[in-house]
Amino acid sequence: MSRSDPVLVTGVAGFVGHATAHHLLARGERVIGIDIVNDYYDPALKAARLATFDDVANFRFEKMDIADNTAVAALIKAEGVVRVVHLAAQAGVRYSIENPFAYQHSNLAGHLSVMEACRHAPGFEHLVYASSSSVYGDKPMGGAGFTEDEPATSPVSLYAATKRSCELMSQSYATLYALPQTGLRFFTVYGPWGRPDMAYFSFTQKIMRGEAIEVYGEGKMARDFTYIDDIVEGIVGSLDHPPEGGGHRVLNIGDSHPVGLMEMIDSLERALGRTAEKVMRPMQQGDVTATYADVSKLRALTGYQPKVMLDEGLMRFADWYRGYYGS
């Protein structure tokens, strides 16, 4: 890449933001990363992710709250930013039940702050932002994947409701201001440097400590597990293809191969070389039974094709985990 303007990546200390920034840097982009580095999960892990950018040319980090609209707008204006990958958000379905106002601040006010800054940026080209498969609600899984044309009107968690709200806000800004935007509905991202609140990660921590794991939904849930490298390929591919005429679109980004929870645990046990003691629990409030991405629209736009299957991806995660935490 020969462009001199930077890409702004929000949530750069997070799992997906960290990987996306490294991918952009590897292809020659200049990247400005922002993050508030909160304590929703281990701040030391976030600091370790940020440390991987030490002495990396063309990267700059600014600690910033995305809901601080004045600061975000000033940064975008000063740096001449015309492309943004907005990944910062308060994550977690279960956490949203206990801490609802964190989602109002980060997801709603934060998304509005970023959009406002982008719409005032001269020559702005594309805002790619993170949505979620949770917007589909607890949809029965048939023989086909969830498609973007289906109504997403019955969220079963506040987290899902805020993500759907962000999509609607983005649609309004595209209509009002011709702000070009792409919302990506992520399906269960996993891999090295992942989030400790995700099931595969928390299971690994307990298995390695010899503790029992709690398997919710009696093990009958299924997820469309998508490896981090595949997710990043889809994010950057989307960034490179802005919608024409300042439009807004939402696209699924997943593996398109849902895997049962017990099958995932079996794969994780093989990767760790250990057997988990399992305690079966009922479905938790806010959870959905299954997710399954139809990615045909993203594939048609970018050539997106997931490459890393679950067994290989969990093996890579297990290798990283042992290296980071010690075996």
Short mmCIF file of C-alpha atoms in Angstrom, two decimals:
data_model
loop_
_atom_site.label_atom_id
_atom_site.label_comp_id
_atom_site.label_asym_id
_atom_site.label_seq_id
_atom_site.Cartn_x
_atom_site.Cartn_y
_atom_site.Cartn_z
CA MET A 1 0.00 0.00 0.00
CA SER A 2 1.30 3.46 -0.85
CA ARG A 3 -1.36 5.60 0.82
CA SER A 4 -0.13 8.18 3.30
CA ASP A 5 -3.40 8.67 5.19
CA PRO A 6 -3.79 6.52 8.32
CA VAL A 7 -6.50 4.01 9.17
CA LEU A 8 -8.05 4.62 12.57
CA VAL A 9 -8.73 1.38 14.49
CA THR A 10 -10.86 1.73 17.62
CA GLY A 11 -10.59 -0.95 20.29
CA VAL A 12 -6.99 -1.65 19.28
CA ALA A 13 -6.15 -3.23 22.66
CA GLY A 14 -8.98 -5.69 22.12
CA PHE A 15 -8.82 -9.12 20.51
CA VAL A 16 -10.05 -8.25 17.01
CA GLY A 17 -8.67 -4.70 16.98
CA HIS A 18 -5.16 -5.90 17.83
CA ALA A 19 -5.16 -8.46 15.02
CA THR A 20 -6.70 -6.06 12.50
CA ALA A 21 -4.13 -3.36 13.22
CA HIS A 22 -1.26 -5.82 12.73
CA HIS A 23 -2.73 -6.98 9.42
CA LEU A 24 -3.05 -3.40 8.17
CA LEU A 25 0.50 -2.60 9.25
CA ALA A 26 1.82 -5.72 7.52
CA ARG A 27 0.43 -4.51 4.21
CA GLY A 28 2.06 -1.12 4.58
CA GLU A 29 -0.72 0.98 6.09
CA ARG A 30 -0.20 3.65 8.73
CA VAL A 31 -2.43 2.90 11.74
CA ILE A 32 -3.64 5.00 14.65
CA GLY A 33 -5.14 2.87 17.39
CA ILE A 34 -7.36 4.07 20.22
CA ASP A 35 -8.69 2.24 23.26
CA ILE A 36 -9.80 3.10 26.78
CA VAL A 37 -8.21 -0.15 28.13
CA ASN A 38 -10.94 -0.82 30.69
CA ASP A 39 -11.04 -3.68 33.19
CA TYR A 40 -13.94 -5.68 31.73
CA TYR A 41 -11.37 -8.46 31.53
CA ASP A 42 -7.68 -8.70 32.48
CA PRO A 43 -6.04 -5.34 31.65
CA ALA A 44 -2.66 -7.10 31.66
CA LEU A 45 -3.71 -9.07 28.58
CA LYS A 46 -4.71 -5.84 26.86
CA ALA A 47 -1.39 -4.28 27.83
CA ALA A 48 0.43 -7.30 26.41
CA ARG A 49 -1.45 -6.92 23.13
CA LEU A 50 -0.45 -3.25 22.98
CA ALA A 51 3.15 -4.18 23.75
CA THR A 52 3.29 -6.12 20.46
CA PHE A 53 3.22 -2.71 18.72
CA ASP A 54 6.29 -1.43 20.57
CA ASP A 55 8.80 -0.04 18.08
CA VAL A 56 6.51 -0.93 15.16
CA ALA A 57 6.83 1.72 12.47
CA ASN A 58 3.68 3.49 11.29
CA PHE A 59 1.69 2.77 14.47
CA ARG A 60 0.58 5.21 17.14
CA PHE A 61 -1.59 4.55 20.17
CA GLU A 62 -3.87 7.05 21.89
CA LYS A 63 -5.69 6.13 25.09
CA MET A 64 -9.17 7.48 24.49
CA ASP A 65 -12.82 6.88 25.31
CA ILE A 66 -14.74 6.55 22.04
CA ALA A 67 -17.73 8.22 23.69
CA ASP A 68 -15.64 11.40 24.09
CA ASN A 69 -16.95 12.91 20.86
CA THR A 70 -14.76 16.02 21.09
CA ALA A 71 -11.55 14.01 21.40
CA VAL A 72 -12.47 11.53 18.67
CA ALA A 73 -13.45 14.29 16.24
CA ALA A 74 -10.28 16.25 16.96
CA LEU A 75 -8.09 13.22 16.31
CA ILE A 76 -9.79 12.34 13.03
CA LYS A 77 -9.56 15.94 11.82
CA ALA A 78 -5.94 16.46 12.88
CA GLU A 79 -4.72 13.24 11.28
CA GLY A 80 -6.74 13.49 8.06
CA VAL A 81 -8.43 10.15 8.72
CA VAL A 82 -10.82 9.03 5.95
CA ARG A 83 -11.05 5.30 6.81
CA VAL A 84 -12.10 3.91 10.18
CA VAL A 85 -12.39 0.36 11.51
CA HIS A 86 -14.58 0.77 14.58
CA LEU A 87 -14.25 -2.29 16.82
CA ALA A 88 -14.42 -0.73 20.28
CA ALA A 89 -17.51 -1.71 22.25
CA GLN A 90 -18.64 -3.15 25.54
CA ALA A 91 -18.83 -6.86 24.79
CA GLY A 92 -20.56 -9.72 26.55
CA VAL A 93 -24.14 -10.96 26.57
CA ARG A 94 -24.23 -12.00 30.23
CA TYR A 95 -22.36 -8.91 31.46
CA SER A 96 -25.02 -6.70 29.86
CA ILE A 97 -27.65 -8.06 32.25
CA GLU A 98 -25.62 -6.93 35.27
CA ASN A 99 -24.11 -3.70 33.89
CA PRO A 100 -26.58 -2.19 31.40
CA PHE A 101 -25.30 1.38 31.47
CA ALA A 102 -21.84 0.32 30.29
CA TYR A 103 -23.55 -0.61 27.01
CA GLN A 104 -25.38 2.69 26.75
CA HIS A 105 -22.06 4.51 27.10
CA SER A 106 -19.69 2.45 24.95
CA ASN A 107 -22.00 0.98 22.34
CA LEU A 108 -24.60 3.69 21.78
CA ALA A 109 -22.86 6.94 22.71
CA GLY A 110 -19.55 5.55 21.42
CA HIS A 111 -20.96 4.60 18.03
CA LEU A 112 -22.67 7.96 17.65
CA SER A 113 -19.43 9.72 18.56
CA VAL A 114 -17.50 7.87 15.86
CA MET A 115 -20.16 8.46 13.20
CA GLU A 116 -20.34 12.18 13.98
CA ALA A 117 -16.58 12.52 13.68
CA CYS A 118 -16.55 10.62 10.39
CA ARG A 119 -19.34 12.64 8.79
CA HIS A 120 -17.44 15.88 9.41
CA ALA A 121 -14.14 14.52 8.05
CA PRO A 122 -13.33 15.98 4.58
CA GLY A 123 -13.32 13.31 1.87
CA PHE A 124 -14.35 10.55 4.23
CA GLU A 125 -14.34 7.16 2.46
CA HIS A 126 -15.53 4.30 4.67
CA LEU A 127 -16.54 3.39 8.22
CA VAL A 128 -16.45 -0.34 8.93
CA TYR A 129 -17.91 -1.22 12.32
CA ALA A 130 -18.50 -4.32 14.43
CA SER A 131 -22.03 -5.59 14.79
CA SER A 132 -22.89 -9.07 16.07
CA SER A 133 -24.67 -12.29 15.19
CA SER A 134 -26.61 -11.76 18.42
CA VAL A 135 -28.91 -9.33 16.55
CA TYR A 136 -30.69 -12.36 15.03
CA GLY A 137 -32.04 -13.38 18.44
CA ASP A 138 -32.73 -17.00 19.32
CA LYS A 139 -33.48 -18.05 15.76
CA PRO A 140 -34.23 -21.73 15.09
CA MET A 141 -31.42 -23.24 13.04
CA GLY A 142 -32.60 -25.08 9.95
CA GLY A 143 -30.60 -26.27 6.97
CA ALA A 144 -29.46 -22.81 5.89
CA GLY A 145 -27.45 -20.07 7.54
CA PHE A 146 -28.76 -16.80 8.90
CA THR A 147 -29.06 -14.24 6.10
CA GLU A 148 -28.77 -10.47 6.36
CA ASP A 149 -32.22 -10.05 4.82
CA GLU A 150 -33.94 -11.67 7.79
CA PRO A 151 -35.61 -9.34 10.30
CA ALA A 152 -33.50 -8.72 13.38
CA THR A 153 -36.28 -7.49 15.61
CA SER A 154 -36.20 -9.79 18.64
CA PRO A 155 -32.91 -9.40 20.54
CA VAL A 156 -32.73 -11.51 23.69
CA SER A 157 -30.03 -9.44 25.45
CA LEU A 158 -29.30 -5.76 25.93
CA TYR A 159 -25.94 -6.31 24.20
CA ALA A 160 -27.76 -7.55 21.10
CA ALA A 161 -30.21 -4.66 21.28
CA THR A 162 -27.39 -2.10 21.34
CA LYS A 163 -25.69 -3.73 18.36
CA ARG A 164 -28.93 -3.68 16.37
CA SER A 165 -29.41 -0.07 17.44
CA CYS A 166 -25.97 0.78 16.05
CA GLU A 167 -27.02 -0.68 12.70
CA LEU A 168 -30.14 1.48 12.65
CA MET A 169 -28.15 4.56 13.64
CA SER A 170 -25.74 3.88 10.81
CA GLN A 171 -28.59 3.50 8.35
CA SER A 172 -29.93 6.89 9.39
CA TYR A 173 -26.51 8.54 8.92
CA ALA A 174 -26.17 7.00 5.48
CA THR A 175 -29.59 8.35 4.56
CA LEU A 176 -29.04 11.80 6.06
CA TYR A 177 -25.40 12.42 5.24
CA ALA A 178 -24.37 9.80 2.62
CA LEU A 179 -21.85 8.43 5.13
CA PRO A 180 -20.43 5.19 3.61
CA GLN A 181 -20.62 2.39 6.17
CA THR A 182 -20.40 -1.39 6.50
CA GLY A 183 -21.58 -3.22 9.59
CA LEU A 184 -20.11 -6.68 10.09
CA ARG A 185 -22.12 -9.20 12.08
CA PHE A 186 -19.39 -11.24 13.78
CA PHE A 187 -19.98 -14.92 14.55
CA THR A 188 -18.04 -16.25 17.60
CA VAL A 189 -14.46 -15.17 16.94
CA TYR A 190 -11.72 -17.28 18.56
CA GLY A 191 -7.96 -17.77 18.45
CA PRO A 192 -4.65 -16.62 19.99
CA TRP A 193 -4.82 -13.39 22.03
CA GLY A 194 -8.56 -14.00 22.47
CA ARG A 195 -11.00 -12.80 25.12
CA PRO A 196 -10.95 -14.63 28.48
CA ASP A 197 -14.72 -14.27 28.81
CA MET A 198 -15.31 -16.48 25.75
CA ALA A 199 -16.18 -20.13 26.44
CA TYR A 200 -13.19 -21.76 24.72
CA PHE A 201 -10.80 -19.48 26.65
CA SER A 202 -12.43 -19.84 30.08
CA PHE A 203 -12.71 -23.61 29.53
CA THR A 204 -8.98 -23.74 28.77
CA GLN A 205 -8.13 -21.85 31.96
CA LYS A 206 -10.17 -24.26 34.08
CA ILE A 207 -8.99 -27.42 32.31
CA MET A 208 -5.36 -26.39 32.75
CA ARG A 209 -6.00 -25.76 36.46
CA GLY A 210 -7.74 -29.11 36.85
CA GLU A 211 -11.11 -27.47 37.57
CA ALA A 212 -14.52 -28.55 36.29
CA ILE A 213 -16.09 -26.59 33.45
CA GLU A 214 -19.74 -25.51 33.45
CA VAL A 215 -21.43 -26.45 30.18
CA TYR A 216 -24.52 -24.31 29.66
CA GLY A 217 -27.55 -25.28 27.65
CA GLU A 218 -26.86 -28.89 28.65
CA GLY A 219 -24.22 -28.90 25.89
CA LYS A 220 -26.87 -28.64 23.16
CA MET A 221 -25.90 -25.19 21.87
CA ALA A 222 -24.00 -24.66 18.61
CA ARG A 223 -21.81 -21.79 17.45
CA ASP A 224 -20.29 -20.72 14.15
CA PHE A 225 -16.71 -20.55 15.47
CA THR A 226 -14.58 -18.29 13.24
CA TYR A 227 -10.80 -18.09 13.47
CA ILE A 228 -9.32 -14.64 14.05
CA ASP A 229 -7.21 -14.58 10.85
CA ASP A 230 -10.29 -15.31 8.75
CA ILE A 231 -12.23 -12.56 10.52
CA VAL A 232 -9.46 -10.04 9.85
CA GLU A 233 -9.33 -10.97 6.17
CA GLY A 234 -13.05 -10.20 5.97
CA ILE A 235 -12.72 -6.91 7.85
CA VAL A 236 -9.92 -5.59 5.66
CA GLY A 237 -11.58 -6.88 2.49
CA SER A 238 -14.72 -4.99 3.46
CA LEU A 239 -12.71 -1.84 4.20
CA ASP A 240 -11.31 -1.97 0.67
CA HIS A 241 -14.80 -2.10 -0.87
CA PRO A 242 -16.87 0.86 0.39
CA PRO A 243 -20.52 0.94 -0.62
CA GLU A 244 -21.26 3.16 -3.57
CA GLY A 245 -23.00 6.49 -3.16
CA GLY A 246 -22.49 6.76 0.57
CA GLY A 247 -24.67 3.77 1.37
CA HIS A 248 -24.91 1.48 4.36
CA ARG A 249 -24.95 -2.31 4.41
CA VAL A 250 -24.69 -5.11 6.96
CA LEU A 251 -22.79 -8.30 6.20
CA ASN A 252 -22.35 -11.58 8.03
CA ILE A 253 -18.79 -12.60 8.78
CA GLY A 254 -18.37 -16.13 10.07
CA ASP A 255 -17.11 -19.60 9.20
CA SER A 256 -20.46 -20.86 7.91
CA HIS A 257 -19.97 -24.21 9.69
CA PRO A 258 -21.76 -24.29 13.07
CA VAL A 259 -20.23 -26.66 15.62
CA GLY A 260 -21.96 -28.14 18.65
CA LEU A 261 -20.65 -27.10 22.03
CA MET A 262 -19.71 -30.66 23.01
CA GLU A 263 -17.83 -31.09 19.72
CA MET A 264 -15.91 -27.89 20.46
CA ILE A 265 -15.01 -29.20 23.91
CA ASP A 266 -13.80 -32.48 22.41
CA SER A 267 -11.59 -30.54 20.00
CA LEU A 268 -10.25 -28.37 22.81
CA GLU A 269 -9.44 -31.43 24.93
CA ARG A 270 -7.41 -32.85 22.02
CA ALA A 271 -5.56 -29.55 21.60
CA LEU A 272 -4.72 -29.38 25.31
CA GLY A 273 -4.04 -33.07 25.75
CA ARG A 274 -6.34 -33.13 28.77
CA THR A 275 -9.86 -34.26 29.58
CA ALA A 276 -12.34 -31.82 31.09
CA GLU A 277 -14.59 -32.58 34.04
CA LYS A 278 -17.98 -31.31 32.87
CA VAL A 279 -20.88 -29.99 34.91
CA MET A 280 -24.06 -29.55 32.88
CA ARG A 281 -26.07 -26.39 33.44
CA PRO A 282 -29.31 -25.01 31.92
CA MET A 283 -29.28 -22.26 29.32
CA GLN A 284 -28.32 -18.87 30.75
CA GLN A 285 -30.47 -15.80 30.36
CA GLY A 286 -29.59 -13.89 27.19
CA ASP A 287 -27.95 -16.84 25.40
CA VAL A 288 -29.12 -18.18 22.04
CA THR A 289 -29.32 -21.81 20.99
CA ALA A 290 -27.34 -21.67 17.77
CA THR A 291 -25.62 -19.37 15.28
CA TYR A 292 -24.91 -20.06 11.61
CA ALA A 293 -23.63 -17.46 9.14
CA ASP A 294 -24.60 -17.28 5.50
CA VAL A 295 -21.55 -15.41 4.14
CA SER A 296 -22.50 -15.36 0.46
CA LYS A 297 -22.78 -11.56 0.34
CA LEU A 298 -19.36 -11.01 1.88
CA ARG A 299 -17.88 -13.66 -0.42
CA ALA A 300 -19.35 -12.00 -3.50
CA LEU A 301 -17.98 -8.61 -2.43
CA THR A 302 -14.47 -9.57 -1.32
CA GLY A 303 -13.80 -13.22 -2.20
CA TYR A 304 -13.99 -14.04 1.51
CA GLN A 305 -13.27 -17.70 2.20
CA PRO A 306 -12.53 -18.96 5.74
CA LYS A 307 -9.47 -21.21 5.77
CA VAL A 308 -8.85 -22.34 9.36
CA MET A 309 -11.05 -25.15 10.66
CA LEU A 310 -11.82 -25.52 14.35
CA ASP A 311 -9.33 -28.32 15.19
CA GLU A 312 -6.43 -26.37 13.71
CA GLY A 313 -7.58 -23.07 15.18
CA LEU A 314 -7.90 -24.49 18.70
CA MET A 315 -4.48 -26.12 18.36
CA ARG A 316 -3.00 -22.72 17.50
CA PHE A 317 -4.84 -21.18 20.45
CA ALA A 318 -3.57 -23.90 22.82
CA ASP A 319 0.02 -23.32 21.63
CA TRP A 320 -0.35 -19.57 22.22
CA TYR A 321 -1.95 -20.14 25.63
CA ARG A 322 0.93 -22.31 26.83
CA GLY A 323 3.42 -19.75 25.55
CA TYR A 324 1.66 -16.82 27.18
CA TYR A 325 0.62 -18.32 30.51
CA GLY A 326 3.10 -21.21 30.78
CA SER A 327 2.19 -24.87 30.52
#
